[in-house]
Amino acid sequence: MKRIGSFMVLLILIAAAIFTLFPIYMGLLNSFKTEGAMMNNILSLPTHLEVGNYIGAFHKTNFVRSLGNTVYIASVGLLGIIICASMAGYKLSRTPGKLSAFIFLLFVMSTLIPFHSIMITLTKISKALSVQGSTTGLGLIYIGTGVAFAIFLYHGFVKSIPRDLDEAAVIDGCGEFRLYFVVIFPLLLPITATIAILNLLWIWNDFLLPLLMLTNYKTYTLLLSTNMLFGQYGNNDWSAILSSLILAMLPVVLFYLLLQKYIMKGIADGAIKG
């Protein structure tokens, strides 16, 4: 009976993997075809590789500029989320009491609010603060919208770090900031890597928030630049669109492969411990 159950789980996982990877396979396959070959048979293998599709997509989306904008926005967002959330999670975890519990509960409850219910208000606030249209402003907005879940993960992970380390560091003359950055923060590497990859995937693949906030094509991210390839009345440049999406996907896939060993460990430790 146990073997049958394991076999069924394996089948479900294989089906889920195929369901997830098939669109990527189709995009990669058709990115090397001409427009005519793609429309003739979308499932067929390319007779010859149309590398020119990628060269065209590179120029049409102004890939270097769009990549730079995306990397800058993601860097501002990730750096802010990691610094703010790690410090807040550490302080809330190390400060027992009703006030700390209440503040932590507010952060956790804010993760339940859907973005679509606040996007109009967020747009109006960004206009009032003159950050709409700015890549730096968009990065700051990502910090505000992503810090709550990161605090939840850091809060749980910090509980697994013995308080004896804090006391020993204080006895040796460490101040509070030095204690955090020299002793505690290096121990947060697994959960930090997890938070970094989760938020990078979110920021890199986000389309709605940049669409609302970025008003100048020179500040467009990779996905917004790709969206410009969609023509009016269905006149779409599919060869360039698919090639552009593959190009946009490669950097974040490489980043994920570098940090994948930390992801499951960090999620489990941050959500369960304590």
PDB file of C-alpha atoms in Angstrom:
ATOM      1  CA  MET A   1       0.000   0.000   0.000  1.00  0.00           C
ATOM      2  CA  LYS A   2       2.865   2.346   0.833  1.00  0.00           C
ATOM      3  CA  ARG A   3       4.474   1.640  -2.570  1.00  0.00           C
ATOM      4  CA  ILE A   4       1.238   2.482  -4.360  1.00  0.00           C
ATOM      5  CA  GLY A   5       0.990   5.741  -2.442  1.00  0.00           C
ATOM      6  CA  SER A   6       4.602   6.655  -3.277  1.00  0.00           C
ATOM      7  CA  PHE A   7       4.007   5.801  -6.941  1.00  0.00           C
ATOM      8  CA  MET A   8       0.901   8.019  -7.053  1.00  0.00           C
ATOM      9  CA  VAL A   9       2.826  10.898  -5.490  1.00  0.00           C
ATOM     10  CA  LEU A  10       5.584  10.422  -8.075  1.00  0.00           C
ATOM     11  CA  LEU A  11       3.055  10.500 -10.914  1.00  0.00           C
ATOM     12  CA  ILE A  12       1.507  13.698  -9.556  1.00  0.00           C
ATOM     13  CA  LEU A  13       4.930  15.340  -9.270  1.00  0.00           C
ATOM     14  CA  ILE A  14       5.860  14.303 -12.823  1.00  0.00           C
ATOM     15  CA  ALA A  15       2.544  15.663 -14.134  1.00  0.00           C
ATOM     16  CA  ALA A  16       3.089  18.940 -12.245  1.00  0.00           C
ATOM     17  CA  ALA A  17       6.629  19.231 -13.650  1.00  0.00           C
ATOM     18  CA  ILE A  18       5.395  18.660 -17.209  1.00  0.00           C
ATOM     19  CA  PHE A  19       2.572  21.151 -16.730  1.00  0.00           C
ATOM     20  CA  THR A  20       5.046  23.754 -15.447  1.00  0.00           C
ATOM     21  CA  LEU A  21       7.881  23.179 -17.934  1.00  0.00           C
ATOM     22  CA  PHE A  22       5.794  22.696 -21.103  1.00  0.00           C
ATOM     23  CA  PRO A  23       5.115  26.442 -21.681  1.00  0.00           C
ATOM     24  CA  ILE A  24       8.847  27.162 -21.249  1.00  0.00           C
ATOM     25  CA  TYR A  25       9.677  24.392 -23.719  1.00  0.00           C
ATOM     26  CA  MET A  26       7.187  25.767 -26.242  1.00  0.00           C
ATOM     27  CA  GLY A  27       8.552  29.277 -25.873  1.00  0.00           C
ATOM     28  CA  LEU A  28      12.144  28.130 -26.312  1.00  0.00           C
ATOM     29  CA  LEU A  29      11.218  25.893 -29.267  1.00  0.00           C
ATOM     30  CA  ASN A  30       9.320  28.569 -31.173  1.00  0.00           C
ATOM     31  CA  SER A  31      11.821  31.319 -30.417  1.00  0.00           C
ATOM     32  CA  PHE A  32      14.105  29.678 -32.986  1.00  0.00           C
ATOM     33  CA  LYS A  33      11.460  29.582 -35.744  1.00  0.00           C
ATOM     34  CA  THR A  34      10.381  32.070 -38.345  1.00  0.00           C
ATOM     35  CA  GLU A  35       6.946  33.655 -37.968  1.00  0.00           C
ATOM     36  CA  GLY A  36       5.583  31.516 -40.821  1.00  0.00           C
ATOM     37  CA  ALA A  37       6.957  28.241 -39.457  1.00  0.00           C
ATOM     38  CA  MET A  38       5.563  29.047 -36.029  1.00  0.00           C
ATOM     39  CA  MET A  39       2.069  29.730 -37.351  1.00  0.00           C
ATOM     40  CA  ASN A  40       2.184  26.677 -39.629  1.00  0.00           C
ATOM     41  CA  ASN A  41       2.889  24.179 -36.827  1.00  0.00           C
ATOM     42  CA  ILE A  42       3.576  25.406 -33.335  1.00  0.00           C
ATOM     43  CA  LEU A  43       4.588  21.931 -32.081  1.00  0.00           C
ATOM     44  CA  SER A  44       7.087  21.085 -34.829  1.00  0.00           C
ATOM     45  CA  LEU A  45      10.848  21.270 -34.375  1.00  0.00           C
ATOM     46  CA  PRO A  46      12.600  24.124 -36.218  1.00  0.00           C
ATOM     47  CA  THR A  47      14.148  23.091 -39.539  1.00  0.00           C
ATOM     48  CA  HIS A  48      17.006  25.494 -38.841  1.00  0.00           C
ATOM     49  CA  LEU A  49      17.763  27.756 -35.908  1.00  0.00           C
ATOM     50  CA  GLU A  50      16.713  31.389 -36.425  1.00  0.00           C
ATOM     51  CA  VAL A  51      19.304  33.031 -34.162  1.00  0.00           C
ATOM     52  CA  GLY A  52      18.371  36.334 -35.777  1.00  0.00           C
ATOM     53  CA  ASN A  53      15.197  36.324 -33.651  1.00  0.00           C
ATOM     54  CA  TYR A  54      17.331  36.908 -30.559  1.00  0.00           C
ATOM     55  CA  ILE A  55      19.404  39.590 -32.245  1.00  0.00           C
ATOM     56  CA  GLY A  56      16.201  41.353 -33.312  1.00  0.00           C
ATOM     57  CA  ALA A  57      14.681  41.054 -29.833  1.00  0.00           C
ATOM     58  CA  PHE A  58      17.907  42.374 -28.284  1.00  0.00           C
ATOM     59  CA  HIS A  59      17.676  45.574 -30.341  1.00  0.00           C
ATOM     60  CA  LYS A  60      13.871  46.005 -30.355  1.00  0.00           C
ATOM     61  CA  THR A  61      13.611  45.879 -26.562  1.00  0.00           C
ATOM     62  CA  ASN A  62      16.834  47.846 -26.006  1.00  0.00           C
ATOM     63  CA  PHE A  63      17.876  44.886 -23.888  1.00  0.00           C
ATOM     64  CA  VAL A  64      20.916  46.435 -22.199  1.00  0.00           C
ATOM     65  CA  ARG A  65      18.987  49.472 -20.951  1.00  0.00           C
ATOM     66  CA  SER A  66      15.963  47.401 -19.889  1.00  0.00           C
ATOM     67  CA  LEU A  67      18.196  44.881 -18.128  1.00  0.00           C
ATOM     68  CA  GLY A  68      19.986  47.697 -16.308  1.00  0.00           C
ATOM     69  CA  ASN A  69      16.665  49.164 -15.139  1.00  0.00           C
ATOM     70  CA  THR A  70      15.455  45.769 -13.944  1.00  0.00           C
ATOM     71  CA  VAL A  71      18.700  44.979 -12.111  1.00  0.00           C
ATOM     72  CA  TYR A  72      18.717  48.404 -10.439  1.00  0.00           C
ATOM     73  CA  ILE A  73      15.089  48.139  -9.277  1.00  0.00           C
ATOM     74  CA  ALA A  74      15.633  44.587  -8.026  1.00  0.00           C
ATOM     75  CA  SER A  75      18.847  45.607  -6.221  1.00  0.00           C
ATOM     76  CA  VAL A  76      17.172  48.519  -4.409  1.00  0.00           C
ATOM     77  CA  GLY A  77      14.204  46.336  -3.464  1.00  0.00           C
ATOM     78  CA  LEU A  78      16.251  43.343  -2.317  1.00  0.00           C
ATOM     79  CA  LEU A  79      18.788  45.373  -0.339  1.00  0.00           C
ATOM     80  CA  GLY A  80      16.057  47.318   1.440  1.00  0.00           C
ATOM     81  CA  ILE A  81      13.954  44.245   2.189  1.00  0.00           C
ATOM     82  CA  ILE A  82      16.901  42.260   3.562  1.00  0.00           C
ATOM     83  CA  ILE A  83      18.272  45.057   5.761  1.00  0.00           C
ATOM     84  CA  CYS A  84      14.933  46.323   7.113  1.00  0.00           C
ATOM     85  CA  ALA A  85      13.311  42.918   7.557  1.00  0.00           C
ATOM     86  CA  SER A  86      16.328  41.226   9.143  1.00  0.00           C
ATOM     87  CA  MET A  87      16.766  43.995  11.701  1.00  0.00           C
ATOM     88  CA  ALA A  88      13.043  44.140  12.479  1.00  0.00           C
ATOM     89  CA  GLY A  89      12.716  40.357  12.675  1.00  0.00           C
ATOM     90  CA  TYR A  90      15.710  40.120  15.006  1.00  0.00           C
ATOM     91  CA  LYS A  91      14.503  42.902  17.302  1.00  0.00           C
ATOM     92  CA  LEU A  92      10.927  41.622  17.484  1.00  0.00           C
ATOM     93  CA  SER A  93      12.125  38.085  18.172  1.00  0.00           C
ATOM     94  CA  ARG A  94      14.539  39.172  20.906  1.00  0.00           C
ATOM     95  CA  THR A  95      12.074  41.560  22.593  1.00  0.00           C
ATOM     96  CA  PRO A  96       9.321  39.609  24.340  1.00  0.00           C
ATOM     97  CA  GLY A  97       6.140  41.375  25.297  1.00  0.00           C
ATOM     98  CA  LYS A  98       2.663  42.261  24.117  1.00  0.00           C
ATOM     99  CA  LEU A  99       3.791  45.269  22.074  1.00  0.00           C
ATOM    100  CA  SER A 100       6.284  43.204  20.064  1.00  0.00           C
ATOM    101  CA  ALA A 101       3.701  40.474  19.524  1.00  0.00           C
ATOM    102  CA  PHE A 102       1.147  43.051  18.368  1.00  0.00           C
ATOM    103  CA  ILE A 103       3.569  44.694  15.915  1.00  0.00           C
ATOM    104  CA  PHE A 104       4.581  41.294  14.547  1.00  0.00           C
ATOM    105  CA  LEU A 105       0.901  40.377  14.139  1.00  0.00           C
ATOM    106  CA  LEU A 106       0.313  43.576  12.147  1.00  0.00           C
ATOM    107  CA  PHE A 107       3.127  42.640   9.758  1.00  0.00           C
ATOM    108  CA  VAL A 108       1.774  39.114   9.323  1.00  0.00           C
ATOM    109  CA  MET A 109      -1.797  40.330   8.767  1.00  0.00           C
ATOM    110  CA  SER A 110      -0.634  42.813   6.116  1.00  0.00           C
ATOM    111  CA  THR A 111       0.520  39.885   3.950  1.00  0.00           C
ATOM    112  CA  LEU A 112      -3.139  38.840   3.646  1.00  0.00           C
ATOM    113  CA  ILE A 113      -4.132  42.073   1.884  1.00  0.00           C
ATOM    114  CA  PRO A 114      -4.290  41.551  -1.920  1.00  0.00           C
ATOM    115  CA  PHE A 115      -2.296  44.032  -3.965  1.00  0.00           C
ATOM    116  CA  HIS A 116      -5.224  44.798  -6.276  1.00  0.00           C
ATOM    117  CA  SER A 117      -7.166  46.287  -3.362  1.00  0.00           C
ATOM    118  CA  ILE A 118      -4.466  48.899  -2.656  1.00  0.00           C
ATOM    119  CA  MET A 119      -3.010  49.625  -6.097  1.00  0.00           C
ATOM    120  CA  ILE A 120      -5.181  52.706  -6.776  1.00  0.00           C
ATOM    121  CA  THR A 121      -4.298  54.195  -3.385  1.00  0.00           C
ATOM    122  CA  LEU A 122      -0.650  53.309  -3.928  1.00  0.00           C
ATOM    123  CA  THR A 123      -0.660  55.059  -7.304  1.00  0.00           C
ATOM    124  CA  LYS A 124      -2.143  58.233  -5.805  1.00  0.00           C
ATOM    125  CA  ILE A 125       0.380  58.215  -2.947  1.00  0.00           C
ATOM    126  CA  SER A 126       3.291  57.721  -5.364  1.00  0.00           C
ATOM    127  CA  LYS A 127       2.089  60.729  -7.385  1.00  0.00           C
ATOM    128  CA  ALA A 128       1.773  62.859  -4.250  1.00  0.00           C
ATOM    129  CA  LEU A 129       5.305  61.897  -3.176  1.00  0.00           C
ATOM    130  CA  SER A 130       6.660  62.457  -6.725  1.00  0.00           C
ATOM    131  CA  VAL A 131       8.102  58.945  -6.996  1.00  0.00           C
ATOM    132  CA  GLN A 132       5.971  57.779  -9.904  1.00  0.00           C
ATOM    133  CA  GLY A 133       8.101  57.301 -13.000  1.00  0.00           C
ATOM    134  CA  SER A 134      11.270  56.781 -10.950  1.00  0.00           C
ATOM    135  CA  THR A 135      13.124  53.479 -10.822  1.00  0.00           C
ATOM    136  CA  THR A 136      14.361  54.349  -7.329  1.00  0.00           C
ATOM    137  CA  GLY A 137      10.796  55.099  -6.250  1.00  0.00           C
ATOM    138  CA  LEU A 138       9.643  51.745  -7.626  1.00  0.00           C
ATOM    139  CA  GLY A 139      12.404  50.000  -5.687  1.00  0.00           C
ATOM    140  CA  LEU A 140      11.247  51.724  -2.484  1.00  0.00           C
ATOM    141  CA  ILE A 141       7.670  50.593  -3.138  1.00  0.00           C
ATOM    142  CA  TYR A 142       8.898  47.019  -3.485  1.00  0.00           C
ATOM    143  CA  ILE A 143      10.558  47.371  -0.088  1.00  0.00           C
ATOM    144  CA  GLY A 144       7.296  48.488   1.480  1.00  0.00           C
ATOM    145  CA  THR A 145       5.224  45.737  -0.110  1.00  0.00           C
ATOM    146  CA  GLY A 146       7.734  42.919   0.415  1.00  0.00           C
ATOM    147  CA  VAL A 147       9.154  43.555   3.865  1.00  0.00           C
ATOM    148  CA  ALA A 148       6.260  42.021   5.872  1.00  0.00           C
ATOM    149  CA  PHE A 149       6.668  38.438   4.658  1.00  0.00           C
ATOM    150  CA  ALA A 150      10.446  38.693   5.035  1.00  0.00           C
ATOM    151  CA  ILE A 151      10.004  39.780   8.666  1.00  0.00           C
ATOM    152  CA  PHE A 152       7.840  36.702   9.247  1.00  0.00           C
ATOM    153  CA  LEU A 153      10.601  34.408   7.957  1.00  0.00           C
ATOM    154  CA  TYR A 154      13.422  36.206   9.800  1.00  0.00           C
ATOM    155  CA  HIS A 155      11.410  36.260  13.043  1.00  0.00           C
ATOM    156  CA  GLY A 156      11.068  32.479  13.045  1.00  0.00           C
ATOM    157  CA  PHE A 157      14.674  31.855  12.033  1.00  0.00           C
ATOM    158  CA  VAL A 158      16.175  34.121  14.721  1.00  0.00           C
ATOM    159  CA  LYS A 159      14.453  32.028  17.403  1.00  0.00           C
ATOM    160  CA  SER A 160      16.724  29.120  16.418  1.00  0.00           C
ATOM    161  CA  ILE A 161      19.840  31.185  17.296  1.00  0.00           C
ATOM    162  CA  PRO A 162      20.791  30.764  20.982  1.00  0.00           C
ATOM    163  CA  ARG A 163      20.547  33.878  23.138  1.00  0.00           C
ATOM    164  CA  ASP A 164      23.867  32.878  24.703  1.00  0.00           C
ATOM    165  CA  LEU A 165      25.596  34.324  21.634  1.00  0.00           C
ATOM    166  CA  ASP A 166      24.012  37.705  22.314  1.00  0.00           C
ATOM    167  CA  GLU A 167      25.026  37.652  25.961  1.00  0.00           C
ATOM    168  CA  ALA A 168      28.594  36.572  25.179  1.00  0.00           C
ATOM    169  CA  ALA A 169      28.968  39.322  22.574  1.00  0.00           C
ATOM    170  CA  VAL A 170      27.627  41.952  24.983  1.00  0.00           C
ATOM    171  CA  ILE A 171      30.074  40.796  27.686  1.00  0.00           C
ATOM    172  CA  ASP A 172      32.904  41.186  25.141  1.00  0.00           C
ATOM    173  CA  GLY A 173      31.864  44.797  24.606  1.00  0.00           C
ATOM    174  CA  CYS A 174      29.683  44.598  21.486  1.00  0.00           C
ATOM    175  CA  GLY A 175      27.127  47.336  21.040  1.00  0.00           C
ATOM    176  CA  GLU A 176      23.689  46.525  19.681  1.00  0.00           C
ATOM    177  CA  PHE A 177      24.475  47.303  16.038  1.00  0.00           C
ATOM    178  CA  ARG A 178      27.842  45.551  16.136  1.00  0.00           C
ATOM    179  CA  LEU A 179      26.202  42.547  17.801  1.00  0.00           C
ATOM    180  CA  TYR A 180      23.663  42.338  15.015  1.00  0.00           C
ATOM    181  CA  PHE A 181      25.932  42.886  11.995  1.00  0.00           C
ATOM    182  CA  VAL A 182      28.995  40.944  13.234  1.00  0.00           C
ATOM    183  CA  VAL A 183      27.419  38.080  15.196  1.00  0.00           C
ATOM    184  CA  ILE A 184      23.783  37.605  14.180  1.00  0.00           C
ATOM    185  CA  PHE A 185      23.538  38.590  10.514  1.00  0.00           C
ATOM    186  CA  PRO A 186      26.176  36.089   9.246  1.00  0.00           C
ATOM    187  CA  LEU A 187      24.124  33.309  10.870  1.00  0.00           C
ATOM    188  CA  LEU A 188      21.073  34.387   8.847  1.00  0.00           C
ATOM    189  CA  LEU A 189      22.637  33.398   5.514  1.00  0.00           C
ATOM    190  CA  PRO A 190      20.251  30.465   4.733  1.00  0.00           C
ATOM    191  CA  ILE A 191      17.077  32.486   5.303  1.00  0.00           C
ATOM    192  CA  THR A 192      18.608  35.559   3.645  1.00  0.00           C
ATOM    193  CA  ALA A 193      19.329  33.528   0.504  1.00  0.00           C
ATOM    194  CA  THR A 194      15.757  32.231   0.542  1.00  0.00           C
ATOM    195  CA  ILE A 195      14.291  35.705   0.915  1.00  0.00           C
ATOM    196  CA  ALA A 196      16.605  37.042  -1.791  1.00  0.00           C
ATOM    197  CA  ILE A 197      15.572  34.466  -4.407  1.00  0.00           C
ATOM    198  CA  LEU A 198      11.855  34.628  -3.567  1.00  0.00           C
ATOM    199  CA  ASN A 199      11.775  38.408  -3.797  1.00  0.00           C
ATOM    200  CA  LEU A 200      13.990  38.496  -6.877  1.00  0.00           C
ATOM    201  CA  LEU A 201      11.604  36.141  -8.671  1.00  0.00           C
ATOM    202  CA  TRP A 202       8.704  38.378  -7.647  1.00  0.00           C
ATOM    203  CA  ILE A 203      10.322  41.686  -8.604  1.00  0.00           C
ATOM    204  CA  TRP A 204      11.913  40.383 -11.818  1.00  0.00           C
ATOM    205  CA  ASN A 205       8.672  38.827 -13.096  1.00  0.00           C
ATOM    206  CA  ASP A 206       6.314  41.544 -11.875  1.00  0.00           C
ATOM    207  CA  PHE A 207       4.416  43.352 -14.613  1.00  0.00           C
ATOM    208  CA  LEU A 208       1.528  45.207 -12.976  1.00  0.00           C
ATOM    209  CA  LEU A 209       3.416  47.412 -10.503  1.00  0.00           C
ATOM    210  CA  PRO A 210       6.015  48.655 -13.044  1.00  0.00           C
ATOM    211  CA  LEU A 211       3.166  49.263 -15.505  1.00  0.00           C
ATOM    212  CA  LEU A 212       1.456  51.494 -12.926  1.00  0.00           C
ATOM    213  CA  MET A 213       4.580  53.305 -11.746  1.00  0.00           C
ATOM    214  CA  LEU A 214       6.897  53.708 -14.754  1.00  0.00           C
ATOM    215  CA  THR A 215       5.695  56.334 -17.220  1.00  0.00           C
ATOM    216  CA  ASN A 216       8.803  56.811 -19.398  1.00  0.00           C
ATOM    217  CA  TYR A 217       9.901  54.074 -21.811  1.00  0.00           C
ATOM    218  CA  LYS A 218      13.537  54.817 -20.915  1.00  0.00           C
ATOM    219  CA  THR A 219      12.869  53.463 -17.412  1.00  0.00           C
ATOM    220  CA  TYR A 220      11.016  50.336 -18.567  1.00  0.00           C
ATOM    221  CA  THR A 221      11.889  46.912 -17.173  1.00  0.00           C
ATOM    222  CA  LEU A 222      12.447  43.860 -19.366  1.00  0.00           C
ATOM    223  CA  LEU A 223       8.810  42.781 -19.226  1.00  0.00           C
ATOM    224  CA  LEU A 224       7.496  46.257 -20.042  1.00  0.00           C
ATOM    225  CA  SER A 225       9.877  46.511 -22.993  1.00  0.00           C
ATOM    226  CA  THR A 226       8.682  43.097 -24.194  1.00  0.00           C
ATOM    227  CA  ASN A 227       5.088  44.243 -23.837  1.00  0.00           C
ATOM    228  CA  MET A 228       5.800  47.014 -26.365  1.00  0.00           C
ATOM    229  CA  LEU A 229       6.269  44.293 -29.007  1.00  0.00           C
ATOM    230  CA  PHE A 230       2.570  43.459 -28.831  1.00  0.00           C
ATOM    231  CA  GLY A 231       0.924  45.330 -31.691  1.00  0.00           C
ATOM    232  CA  GLN A 232      -2.568  46.715 -32.014  1.00  0.00           C
ATOM    233  CA  TYR A 233      -5.370  44.488 -33.396  1.00  0.00           C
ATOM    234  CA  GLY A 234      -3.373  41.291 -32.835  1.00  0.00           C
ATOM    235  CA  ASN A 235      -0.432  42.336 -35.004  1.00  0.00           C
ATOM    236  CA  ASN A 236       2.162  40.788 -32.695  1.00  0.00           C
ATOM    237  CA  ASP A 237       5.816  40.097 -33.396  1.00  0.00           C
ATOM    238  CA  TRP A 238       5.811  36.627 -31.833  1.00  0.00           C
ATOM    239  CA  SER A 239       9.355  35.703 -32.835  1.00  0.00           C
ATOM    240  CA  ALA A 240      10.750  38.752 -31.055  1.00  0.00           C
ATOM    241  CA  ILE A 241       8.343  38.362 -28.121  1.00  0.00           C
ATOM    242  CA  LEU A 242       9.322  34.761 -27.365  1.00  0.00           C
ATOM    243  CA  SER A 243      13.028  35.492 -27.838  1.00  0.00           C
ATOM    244  CA  SER A 244      12.759  38.506 -25.529  1.00  0.00           C
ATOM    245  CA  LEU A 245      11.022  36.468 -22.837  1.00  0.00           C
ATOM    246  CA  ILE A 246      13.736  33.800 -22.972  1.00  0.00           C
ATOM    247  CA  LEU A 247      16.432  36.486 -22.678  1.00  0.00           C
ATOM    248  CA  ALA A 248      14.612  38.064 -19.724  1.00  0.00           C
ATOM    249  CA  MET A 249      14.320  34.688 -18.007  1.00  0.00           C
ATOM    250  CA  LEU A 250      17.980  33.646 -18.209  1.00  0.00           C
ATOM    251  CA  PRO A 251      19.531  35.971 -15.542  1.00  0.00           C
ATOM    252  CA  VAL A 252      17.028  35.061 -12.826  1.00  0.00           C
ATOM    253  CA  VAL A 253      17.295  31.330 -13.638  1.00  0.00           C
ATOM    254  CA  LEU A 254      21.077  31.524 -13.206  1.00  0.00           C
ATOM    255  CA  PHE A 255      20.643  33.361  -9.903  1.00  0.00           C
ATOM    256  CA  TYR A 256      18.212  30.689  -8.729  1.00  0.00           C
ATOM    257  CA  LEU A 257      20.595  27.874  -9.633  1.00  0.00           C
ATOM    258  CA  LEU A 258      23.338  29.524  -7.582  1.00  0.00           C
ATOM    259  CA  LEU A 259      21.186  29.789  -4.440  1.00  0.00           C
ATOM    260  CA  GLN A 260      18.803  26.831  -4.766  1.00  0.00           C
ATOM    261  CA  LYS A 261      20.461  24.766  -2.003  1.00  0.00           C
ATOM    262  CA  TYR A 262      19.523  27.432   0.561  1.00  0.00           C
ATOM    263  CA  ILE A 263      15.886  27.859  -0.480  1.00  0.00           C
ATOM    264  CA  MET A 264      14.097  24.857   1.072  1.00  0.00           C
ATOM    265  CA  LYS A 265      16.296  24.913   4.175  1.00  0.00           C
ATOM    266  CA  GLY A 266      15.636  28.600   4.733  1.00  0.00           C
ATOM    267  CA  ILE A 267      11.867  28.323   4.240  1.00  0.00           C
ATOM    268  CA  ALA A 268      11.608  25.341   6.598  1.00  0.00           C
ATOM    269  CA  ASP A 269      13.759  26.931   9.296  1.00  0.00           C
ATOM    270  CA  GLY A 270      12.034  30.326   9.066  1.00  0.00           C
ATOM    271  CA  ALA A 271       8.488  28.980   9.115  1.00  0.00           C
ATOM    272  CA  ILE A 272       8.818  26.112  11.616  1.00  0.00           C
ATOM    273  CA  LYS A 273      11.477  26.914  14.192  1.00  0.00           C
ATOM    274  CA  GLY A 274      10.415  28.740  17.300  1.00  0.00           C
TER     275      GLY A 274
END
